[in-house]
Short mmCIF file of C-alpha atoms and ligand atoms in Angstrom, two decimals:
data_model
loop_
_atom_site.label_atom_id
_atom_site.label_comp_id
_atom_site.label_asym_id
_atom_site.label_seq_id
_atom_site.Cartn_x
_atom_site.Cartn_y
_atom_site.Cartn_z
CA UNK A 20 -12.75 10.05 -16.26
CA UNK A 21 -15.45 12.38 -15.05
CA UNK A 22 -16.10 16.09 -14.74
CA UNK A 23 -18.18 18.19 -12.40
CA UNK A 24 -20.46 20.66 -14.13
CA UNK A 25 -21.49 23.57 -11.93
CA UNK A 26 -24.00 26.24 -12.90
CA UNK A 27 -23.01 28.83 -10.35
CA UNK A 28 -24.51 31.65 -8.28
CA UNK A 29 -27.06 29.60 -6.33
CA UNK A 30 -26.93 30.63 -2.67
CA UNK A 31 -26.25 27.40 -0.78
CA UNK A 32 -28.84 26.74 1.90
CA UNK A 33 -29.55 23.88 4.27
CA UNK A 34 -27.70 21.28 6.25
CA UNK A 35 -24.76 19.08 5.29
CA UNK A 36 -23.43 16.22 7.38
CA UNK A 37 -19.67 15.82 7.48
CA UNK A 38 -18.08 12.40 7.08
CA UNK A 39 -15.11 10.80 8.79
CA UNK A 40 -11.67 12.34 8.42
CA UNK A 41 -9.70 11.24 5.37
CA UNK A 42 -6.39 11.88 7.04
CA UNK A 43 -7.37 9.92 10.17
CA UNK A 44 -8.72 7.03 8.14
CA UNK A 45 -5.61 6.57 6.05
CA UNK A 46 -3.52 6.31 9.23
CA UNK A 47 -5.91 4.20 11.30
CA UNK A 48 -6.82 1.69 8.57
CA UNK A 49 -3.24 0.36 8.31
CA UNK A 50 -2.65 0.86 12.06
CA UNK A 51 -5.22 -1.75 13.08
CA UNK A 52 -3.18 -4.38 11.21
CA UNK A 53 -0.92 -4.23 14.27
CA UNK A 54 -3.67 -5.78 16.42
CA UNK A 55 -3.83 -9.52 16.89
CA UNK A 56 -7.58 -9.68 16.41
CA UNK A 57 -10.23 -8.19 14.18
CA UNK A 58 -10.93 -4.44 14.35
CA UNK A 59 -14.03 -2.49 13.43
CA UNK A 60 -13.75 1.10 12.29
CA UNK A 61 -16.83 3.30 12.21
CA UNK A 62 -17.45 6.62 10.46
CA UNK A 63 -15.04 5.66 7.67
CA UNK A 64 -15.65 8.02 4.73
CA UNK A 65 -16.68 6.46 1.39
CA UNK A 66 -13.87 8.09 -0.61
CA UNK A 67 -11.39 6.79 -3.17
CA UNK A 68 -8.33 6.96 -0.90
CA UNK A 69 -10.06 4.67 1.60
CA UNK A 70 -11.02 2.21 -1.14
CA UNK A 71 -7.44 2.15 -2.42
CA UNK A 72 -6.16 1.51 1.09
CA UNK A 73 -8.66 -1.32 1.60
CA UNK A 74 -7.34 -2.90 -1.61
CA UNK A 75 -3.72 -2.54 -0.46
CA UNK A 76 -4.58 -4.30 2.81
CA UNK A 77 -6.27 -7.12 0.88
CA UNK A 78 -3.21 -7.46 -1.34
CA UNK A 79 -1.11 -7.80 1.82
CA UNK A 80 -3.32 -10.73 2.85
CA UNK A 81 -5.67 -9.06 5.37
CA UNK A 82 -9.42 -9.63 5.31
CA UNK A 83 -11.25 -6.36 4.77
CA UNK A 84 -14.93 -5.62 4.42
CA UNK A 85 -16.51 -2.24 3.92
CA UNK A 86 -20.21 -1.79 4.57
CA UNK A 87 -21.31 1.82 4.07
CA UNK A 88 -19.17 3.63 6.66
CA UNK A 89 -18.07 0.64 8.71
CA UNK A 90 -14.88 -1.21 7.90
CA UNK A 91 -13.88 -4.52 9.43
CA UNK A 92 -10.25 -5.52 9.18
CA UNK A 93 -8.81 -8.83 10.23
CA UNK A 94 -5.03 -9.24 10.06
CA UNK A 95 -5.34 -13.06 9.73
CA UNK A 96 -3.45 -13.89 6.57
CA UNK A 97 -1.48 -10.63 6.66
CA UNK A 98 2.01 -12.03 6.17
CA UNK A 99 3.61 -9.95 3.45
CA UNK A 100 6.05 -7.17 4.22
CA UNK A 101 6.08 -6.00 0.58
CA UNK A 102 3.52 -3.34 -0.34
CA UNK A 103 2.25 -3.54 -3.95
CA UNK A 104 3.75 -0.60 -5.86
CA UNK A 105 0.93 -0.11 -8.37
CA UNK A 106 -1.49 0.76 -5.52
CA UNK A 107 1.01 2.42 -3.20
CA UNK A 108 1.85 5.03 -5.82
CA UNK A 109 -1.82 6.10 -5.90
CA UNK A 110 -1.82 7.65 -2.47
CA UNK A 111 0.64 9.48 -0.34
CA UNK A 112 -0.50 8.00 2.94
CA UNK A 113 0.67 4.58 1.81
CA UNK A 114 3.90 5.59 3.56
CA UNK A 115 2.22 4.59 6.83
CA UNK A 116 2.76 1.00 5.71
CA UNK A 117 6.45 1.56 6.47
CA UNK A 118 5.78 2.07 10.19
CA UNK A 119 3.19 -0.73 10.30
CA UNK A 120 5.19 -3.38 8.42
CA UNK A 121 8.36 -2.52 10.32
CA UNK A 122 6.57 -2.85 13.69
CA UNK A 123 4.82 -6.07 12.70
CA UNK A 124 7.53 -7.98 10.79
CA UNK A 125 10.76 -6.11 11.51
CA UNK A 126 11.05 -5.44 7.77
CA UNK A 127 9.25 -3.52 5.06
CA UNK A 128 9.47 -2.81 1.34
CA UNK A 129 7.32 0.09 0.28
CA UNK A 130 7.48 2.16 -2.92
CA UNK A 131 7.88 5.90 -2.52
CA UNK A 132 4.38 7.35 -2.17
CA UNK A 133 2.22 9.11 -4.75
CA UNK A 134 -0.64 11.48 -3.89
CA UNK A 135 -1.17 15.15 -4.66
CA UNK A 136 1.29 16.98 -6.86
CA UNK A 137 1.99 19.96 -4.61
CA UNK A 138 5.75 20.18 -4.89
CA UNK A 139 8.54 18.26 -3.20
CA UNK A 140 7.42 16.21 -0.22
CA UNK A 141 10.49 14.54 1.28
CA UNK A 142 10.22 11.79 3.91
CA UNK A 143 13.61 12.33 5.53
CA UNK A 144 12.04 12.86 8.98
CA UNK A 145 10.19 9.52 8.75
CA UNK A 146 13.43 7.74 7.81
CA UNK A 147 15.36 9.54 10.55
CA UNK A 148 12.80 8.26 13.05
CA UNK A 149 13.05 4.65 11.82
CA UNK A 150 16.86 4.83 12.00
CA UNK A 151 16.70 6.19 15.56
CA UNK A 152 14.56 3.17 16.49
CA UNK A 153 17.33 0.89 15.22
CA UNK A 154 16.22 0.11 11.66
CA UNK A 155 18.53 -0.14 8.66
CA UNK A 156 17.08 2.08 5.98
CA UNK A 157 17.88 2.09 2.28
CA UNK A 158 16.18 3.79 -0.63
CA UNK A 159 16.88 2.35 -4.05
CA UNK A 160 15.00 2.47 -7.33
CA UNK A 161 12.07 4.29 -5.71
CA UNK A 162 11.63 1.63 -3.02
CA UNK A 163 12.22 2.13 0.70
CA UNK A 164 13.60 -0.98 2.43
CA UNK A 165 13.58 -1.18 6.21
CA UNK A 166 15.01 -3.91 8.38
CA UNK A 167 15.40 -4.27 12.15
CA UNK A 168 16.30 -7.24 14.31
CA UNK A 169 14.51 -5.44 17.09
CA UNK A 170 13.19 -1.92 17.47
CA UNK A 171 14.45 0.01 20.47
CA UNK A 172 12.66 3.12 21.83
CA UNK A 173 14.66 6.34 21.46
CA UNK A 174 14.38 10.12 21.74
CA UNK A 175 13.55 11.62 18.32
CA UNK A 176 13.56 15.34 17.60
CA UNK A 177 11.70 16.27 14.42
CA UNK A 178 13.21 19.16 12.46
CA UNK A 179 9.67 20.11 11.41
CA UNK A 180 6.41 19.03 13.06
CA UNK A 181 5.62 16.62 10.22
CA UNK A 182 2.24 14.91 10.52
CA UNK A 183 3.37 11.90 8.50
CA UNK A 184 6.65 11.43 10.40
CA UNK A 185 4.91 11.78 13.79
CA UNK A 186 2.35 9.12 12.82
CA UNK A 187 4.90 6.76 11.26
CA UNK A 188 7.12 6.93 14.35
CA UNK A 189 4.14 6.32 16.65
CA UNK A 190 3.26 3.24 14.60
CA UNK A 191 6.80 1.85 14.55
CA UNK A 192 7.44 2.63 18.24
CA UNK A 193 4.17 1.22 19.58
CA UNK A 194 5.71 -2.25 19.97
CA UNK A 195 9.40 -1.28 20.29
CA UNK A 196 11.33 -2.13 23.45
CA UNK A 197 11.43 0.79 25.89
CA UNK A 198 10.22 4.35 25.50
CA UNK A 199 10.25 6.65 22.48
CA UNK A 200 9.89 10.38 22.94
CA UNK A 201 8.97 12.44 19.87
CA UNK A 202 9.82 16.09 20.32
CA UNK A 203 8.42 18.82 18.07
CA UNK A 204 5.63 16.38 17.21
CA UNK A 205 2.70 17.34 14.97
CA UNK A 206 -0.47 18.22 16.93
CA UNK A 207 -3.10 17.75 14.21
CA UNK A 208 -6.43 16.21 15.30
CA UNK A 209 -5.73 13.03 13.34
CA UNK A 210 -2.48 12.48 15.26
CA UNK A 211 -4.61 12.44 18.43
CA UNK A 212 -7.22 10.19 16.79
CA UNK A 213 -4.55 7.64 15.86
CA UNK A 214 -3.08 7.74 19.40
CA UNK A 215 -6.55 7.15 20.87
CA UNK A 216 -7.11 4.23 18.51
CA UNK A 217 -3.71 2.66 19.26
CA UNK A 218 -4.29 3.12 23.02
CA UNK A 219 -7.63 1.34 22.69
CA UNK A 220 -5.60 -1.54 21.16
CA UNK A 221 -3.37 -1.64 24.24
CA UNK A 222 -0.64 0.83 23.26
CA UNK A 223 0.77 3.24 25.84
CA UNK A 224 0.95 6.63 24.16
CA UNK A 225 0.79 9.89 26.09
CA UNK A 226 0.93 13.52 25.02
CA UNK A 227 -0.63 13.27 21.54
CA UNK A 228 -1.93 16.76 20.72
CA UNK A 229 1.11 18.39 22.37
CA UNK A 230 4.68 18.93 21.13
CA UNK A 231 5.99 15.92 23.05
CA UNK A 232 4.61 12.42 22.57
CA UNK A 233 5.81 9.55 24.75
CA UNK A 234 5.32 5.99 23.54
CA UNK A 235 6.07 3.16 25.89
CA UNK A 236 6.42 0.05 23.74
CA UNK A 237 4.18 -2.94 24.52
CA UNK A 238 4.63 -6.61 23.57
CA UNK A 239 1.45 -6.92 21.53
CA UNK A 240 -1.68 -5.07 20.50
CA UNK A 241 -5.24 -6.34 20.17
CA UNK A 242 -8.13 -5.55 17.83
CA UNK A 243 -10.43 -2.64 18.62
CA UNK A 244 -13.60 -0.80 17.73
CA UNK A 245 -12.96 2.84 16.95
CA UNK A 246 -14.97 5.67 15.42
CA UNK A 247 -13.02 8.02 13.11
CA UNK A 248 -13.23 11.74 13.95
CA UNK A 249 -15.08 14.07 11.56
CA UNK A 250 -13.19 15.58 8.64
CA UNK A 251 -12.27 19.17 9.53
CA UNK A 252 -11.18 19.97 5.97
CA UNK A 253 -14.40 18.68 4.40
CA UNK A 254 -16.26 20.84 6.94
CA UNK A 255 -14.04 23.85 6.15
CA UNK A 256 -14.72 23.40 2.42
CA UNK A 257 -18.53 23.53 2.85
CA UNK A 258 -18.13 26.52 5.18
CA UNK A 259 -16.12 28.29 2.47
CA UNK A 260 -18.74 27.36 -0.14
CA UNK A 261 -21.41 28.94 2.09
CA UNK A 262 -19.40 32.17 2.37
CA UNK A 263 -18.53 32.26 -1.34
CA UNK A 264 -22.20 32.02 -2.33
CA UNK A 265 -23.62 34.29 0.39
CA UNK A 266 -25.45 31.20 1.62
CA UNK A 267 -26.76 29.90 4.93
CA UNK A 268 -25.40 26.44 5.67
CA UNK A 269 -25.36 24.28 8.77
CA UNK A 270 -22.35 22.00 8.76
CA UNK A 271 -23.15 19.21 11.19
CA UNK A 272 -21.42 16.25 12.82
CA UNK A 273 -18.20 18.21 13.43
CA UNK A 274 -15.83 18.85 16.34
CA UNK A 275 -16.07 22.64 16.55
CA UNK A 276 -12.72 22.96 18.35
CA UNK A 277 -10.95 21.62 15.24
CA UNK A 278 -12.54 24.37 13.13
CA UNK A 279 -11.45 27.36 15.25
CA UNK A 280 -8.79 28.71 12.86
CA UNK A 281 -11.21 28.50 9.93
CA UNK A 282 -14.08 30.05 11.89
CA UNK A 283 -11.84 32.96 12.93
CA UNK A 284 -10.81 33.74 9.33
CA UNK A 285 -14.31 33.40 7.91
CA UNK A 286 -15.63 35.78 10.58
CA UNK A 287 -12.96 38.29 9.51
CA UNK A 288 -14.20 37.76 5.96
CA UNK A 289 -17.64 38.92 7.11
CA UNK A 290 -19.43 35.62 7.71
CA UNK A 291 -21.80 35.33 10.62
CA UNK A 292 -21.07 32.05 12.40
CA UNK A 293 -22.95 30.30 15.18
CA UNK A 294 -21.69 27.09 16.72
CA UNK A 295 -23.01 24.77 19.32
CA UNK A 296 -22.54 21.10 20.14
CA UNK A 297 -21.52 19.40 16.94
CA UNK A 298 -22.58 21.95 14.33
CA UNK A 299 -21.51 25.23 12.81
CA UNK A 300 -23.96 27.50 10.98
CA UNK A 301 -22.35 29.83 8.46
CA UNK A 302 -24.17 32.77 6.89
CA UNK A 303 -22.14 34.38 4.14
CA UNK A 304 -22.03 38.09 3.31
CA UNK A 305 -22.98 39.39 -0.18
CA UNK A 306 -19.29 39.84 -0.86
CA UNK A 307 -16.53 38.84 1.55
CA UNK A 308 -14.10 41.26 3.20
CA UNK A 309 -10.46 40.82 2.23
CA UNK A 310 -8.32 38.94 4.78
CA UNK A 311 -4.67 38.01 5.18
CA UNK A 312 -3.78 34.48 6.17
CA UNK A 313 -0.67 32.40 6.71
CA UNK A 314 -0.91 28.63 6.77
CA UNK A 315 0.65 26.93 9.80
CA UNK A 316 0.72 23.52 11.45
CA UNK A 317 -2.27 22.89 13.77
CA UNK A 318 -3.67 24.86 15.57
CA UNK A 319 -2.72 27.40 12.89
CA UNK A 320 -4.75 27.90 9.72
CA UNK A 321 -4.58 24.56 7.85
CA UNK A 322 -2.71 24.41 4.56
CA UNK A 323 -5.44 22.09 3.24
CA UNK A 324 -8.00 24.90 3.63
CA UNK A 325 -5.75 27.47 1.92
CA UNK A 326 -6.93 26.64 -1.60
CA UNK A 327 -10.69 26.84 -0.95
CA UNK A 328 -10.18 30.05 1.08
CA UNK A 329 -8.32 31.62 -1.85
CA UNK A 330 -11.37 30.91 -4.02
CA UNK A 331 -13.57 32.75 -1.51
CA UNK A 332 -11.24 35.75 -1.51
CA UNK A 333 -11.33 36.07 -5.31
CA UNK A 334 -14.64 37.95 -4.84
CA UNK A 335 -13.61 39.99 -1.77
CA UNK A 336 -14.03 43.79 -1.63
CA UNK A 337 -10.29 44.54 -1.61
CA UNK A 338 -6.85 42.93 -1.59
CA UNK A 339 -6.06 39.76 0.39
CA UNK A 340 -2.72 38.06 0.94
CA UNK A 341 -2.49 34.31 1.37
CA UNK A 342 0.90 33.02 2.47
CA UNK A 343 1.61 29.28 2.19
CA UNK A 344 4.24 28.43 4.77
CA UNK A 345 3.83 24.64 5.03
CA UNK A 346 4.52 23.60 1.42
CA UNK A 347 7.06 25.07 -0.97
CA UNK A 348 4.78 24.93 -3.98
CA UNK A 349 1.09 24.93 -3.19
CA UNK A 350 -0.09 27.87 -5.25
CA UNK A 351 0.19 26.35 -8.76
CA UNK A 352 -3.59 25.94 -8.97
CA UNK A 353 -4.21 29.72 -9.02
CA UNK A 354 -3.70 29.74 -12.79
CA UNK A 355 -7.00 27.83 -13.00
CA UNK A 356 -8.75 30.46 -10.84
CA UNK A 357 -7.29 33.16 -13.11
CA UNK A 358 -9.03 31.46 -16.08
CA UNK A 359 -12.28 32.16 -14.21
CA UNK A 360 -11.54 35.89 -14.00
CA UNK A 361 -9.71 35.95 -10.65
CA UNK A 362 -7.06 38.59 -10.26
CA UNK A 363 -4.21 36.83 -8.46
CA UNK A 364 -0.48 37.41 -8.54
CA UNK A 365 1.87 34.89 -6.98
CA UNK A 366 5.05 36.20 -5.39
CA UNK A 367 7.09 33.29 -4.04
CA UNK A 368 4.86 31.54 -1.52
CA UNK A 369 2.35 34.40 -1.33
CA UNK A 370 -0.77 34.91 -3.43
CA UNK A 371 -1.92 38.51 -3.69
CA UNK A 372 -5.61 38.44 -4.54
CA UNK A 373 -7.35 41.56 -5.76
CA UNK A 374 -11.05 40.87 -5.33
CA UNK A 375 -13.37 41.20 -8.29
CA UNK A 376 -17.17 41.26 -8.11
CA UNK A 377 -17.61 38.50 -10.67
CA UNK A 378 -15.99 35.21 -11.51
CA UNK A 379 -16.97 33.64 -14.82
CA UNK A 380 -17.54 29.92 -15.30
CA UNK A 381 -14.86 28.21 -17.43
CA UNK A 382 -13.43 24.78 -18.16
CA UNK A 383 -10.76 24.09 -15.52
CA UNK A 384 -8.82 21.09 -14.24
CA UNK A 385 -8.35 19.84 -10.68
CA UNK A 386 -4.59 19.39 -10.37
CA UNK A 387 -4.72 18.09 -6.80
CA UNK A 388 -7.36 17.35 -4.18
CA UNK A 389 -7.60 20.74 -2.49
CA UNK A 390 -7.05 22.58 -5.78
CA UNK A 391 -10.19 20.75 -6.87
CA UNK A 392 -11.97 21.98 -3.74
CA UNK A 393 -10.89 25.51 -4.57
CA UNK A 394 -12.28 25.28 -8.11
CA UNK A 395 -15.51 23.85 -6.73
CA UNK A 396 -15.94 26.83 -4.37
CA UNK A 397 -15.06 29.24 -7.20
CA UNK A 398 -17.46 27.51 -9.61
CA UNK A 399 -20.31 27.72 -7.10
CA UNK A 400 -19.86 31.51 -6.85
CA UNK A 401 -19.14 32.14 -10.56
CA UNK A 402 -21.60 33.26 -13.22
CA UNK A 403 -22.36 30.67 -15.87
CA UNK A 404 -21.06 27.14 -16.17
CA UNK A 405 -17.82 25.76 -14.78
CA UNK A 406 -16.62 22.34 -15.91
CA UNK A 407 -14.10 20.86 -13.48
CA UNK A 408 -12.18 18.10 -15.19
CA UNK A 409 -10.65 15.20 -13.21
CA UNK A 410 -13.50 15.03 -10.70
CA UNK A 411 -11.93 11.76 -9.49
CA UNK A 412 -9.25 13.81 -7.79
CA UNK A 413 -11.90 15.61 -5.72
CA UNK A 414 -13.57 12.27 -4.97
CA UNK A 415 -10.30 11.04 -3.45
CA UNK A 416 -11.20 13.09 -0.38
CA UNK A 417 -14.83 14.28 -0.56
CA UNK A 418 -17.57 11.77 0.17
CA UNK A 419 -20.73 11.99 -1.98
CA UNK A 420 -19.71 15.47 -3.04
CA UNK A 421 -22.27 15.83 -5.83
CA UNK A 422 -25.15 14.65 -3.62
CA UNK A 423 -24.08 16.85 -0.71
CA UNK A 424 -23.84 19.95 -2.91
CA UNK A 425 -27.21 19.17 -4.51
CA UNK A 426 -28.68 18.84 -1.02
CA UNK A 427 -27.60 22.43 -0.39
CA UNK A 428 -29.32 23.64 -3.57
CA UNK A 429 -26.28 23.78 -5.86
CA UNK A 430 -26.85 23.12 -9.55
CA UNK A 431 -24.21 20.44 -10.10
CA UNK A 432 -23.94 17.36 -12.30
CA UNK A 433 -21.41 14.56 -12.57
CA UNK A 434 -20.66 13.79 -16.21
CA UNK A 435 -18.76 10.63 -17.20
CA UNK A 436 -16.37 11.35 -20.03
C1 LIG B 520 -0.40 15.63 6.06
C2 LIG B 520 -1.77 15.57 5.47
C3 LIG B 520 -1.96 16.66 4.43
C4 LIG B 520 -1.61 18.02 5.02
C5 LIG B 520 -0.26 17.98 5.72
C6 LIG B 520 0.04 19.27 6.48
C7 LIG B 520 -2.27 13.23 5.64
C8 LIG B 520 -2.47 11.95 4.93
N1 LIG B 520 -1.95 14.27 4.87
O1 LIG B 520 0.53 15.41 4.99
O2 LIG B 520 -3.31 16.64 4.00
O3 LIG B 520 -1.55 18.97 3.98
O4 LIG B 520 -0.20 16.91 6.66
O5 LIG B 520 -0.95 19.53 7.42
O6 LIG B 520 -2.45 13.33 6.84
N2 LIG B 520 8.47 17.40 5.32
C9 LIG B 520 9.84 17.23 5.18
N3 LIG B 520 10.38 16.01 5.56
C10 LIG B 520 9.61 15.00 6.03
C11 LIG B 520 8.22 15.19 6.16
C12 LIG B 520 7.68 16.40 5.79
O7 LIG B 520 10.56 18.12 4.76
O8 LIG B 520 10.15 13.93 6.33
C13 LIG B 520 7.86 18.70 4.94
C14 LIG B 520 6.87 18.55 3.79
O9 LIG B 520 7.53 18.60 2.54
C15 LIG B 520 5.96 19.73 4.03
C16 LIG B 520 5.92 19.85 5.55
O10 LIG B 520 7.08 19.16 6.02
O11 LIG B 520 6.53 20.90 3.48
C17 LIG B 520 4.70 19.27 6.22
O12 LIG B 520 4.55 17.92 5.82
P1 LIG B 520 3.80 16.82 6.68
O13 LIG B 520 3.25 17.45 7.93
O14 LIG B 520 4.68 15.64 6.81
O15 LIG B 520 2.59 16.47 5.72
P2 LIG B 520 2.04 15.06 5.31
O16 LIG B 520 2.08 14.14 6.48
O17 LIG B 520 2.66 14.61 4.05
#
């Protein structure tokens, strides 16, 4: 166990390079198992979720090597359709093994996923998709069992534009017979990244990034070399940290288009933002303006950036409203911000934040990944020392977080318990 100790109020200054997208990596790493040859993935972030996934693939018999940010995966020896439960429960994205194992072997046994504790996260849309493709689906004792003699392409309408269901159906349908059409598909950048990767393996997927994705099944897929897109949420977190501390930070190695909803809100909050090519420079105001925001599927304001934005707004000059519309219960972490002097009232899915001019460092606990990011942003702008317990949760999704913050002039230390 470790904690992050932050002595706050340093204005962050300098340049930070953003790593590969966590959410893309956890879809693409299992996806390349569908290829018949070896694949090389570049720009893979050195984070815990990636390491756990690499271990799961090894347990399934694949050969995996990780050298800095390059991962090589060879499916030779990958013969098991049963995913090891003790690792699967550690990360939510392990549900992508359902689509992969079903496409590869026509059967899969995968424990129900773990991951962040942010309220109920059903997978009914994933299972509906597998059934539509012709699979028998049963869920018993926390294990999902899938079986199909053959997968047959089908039209699938998603009740909600679920990222996970869209990706899982793309994976399962990539080698099905005939054409699958996903309507009301998720449009997140990592859905597009996965489609690009699968297409480079020989898949025939069109429309990723729009509401309708068409997948024409192919007989086989080959290995590939693919570079993971930059992590928009890591970038958003450093942008928020710059605003919260009145800093001047250049966030580099990003796709600026993916950051538009965040840029728009931070400008409303009073930040001055320049962007060009692959970087965004954020200059924070002394104290932010209050803003109202509602989280939405892409290209709306991302739910994963809601928690760090709330931390920024704790010090705004006025009242902000943050409405969480993607998840039923993603505001639990505010009680930790309140310990730091934030004035927040939660009404249903809305947080009403009355800005205060000072947050005070306190011992707090990261209850989930983005809650941890929120506490980090709050701690950087608070007076005194903030101890964030369960730093491992933050390290699930933030590469070299201590080093990157230090590089921006933050006074932070990792302490092993
Ligand atoms: C992914 C991201 C996560 C992000 C989320 C929303 C990964 C690994 N994780 O999670 O960081 O917060 O998208 O942008 O990419 N739902 C159902 N039934 C389903 C599936 C989802 O009701 O079968 C609901 C969920 O409970 C949630 C909403 O739909 O309320 C969105 O979920 P979804 O888009 O599936 O999120 P994830 O893929 O789990």
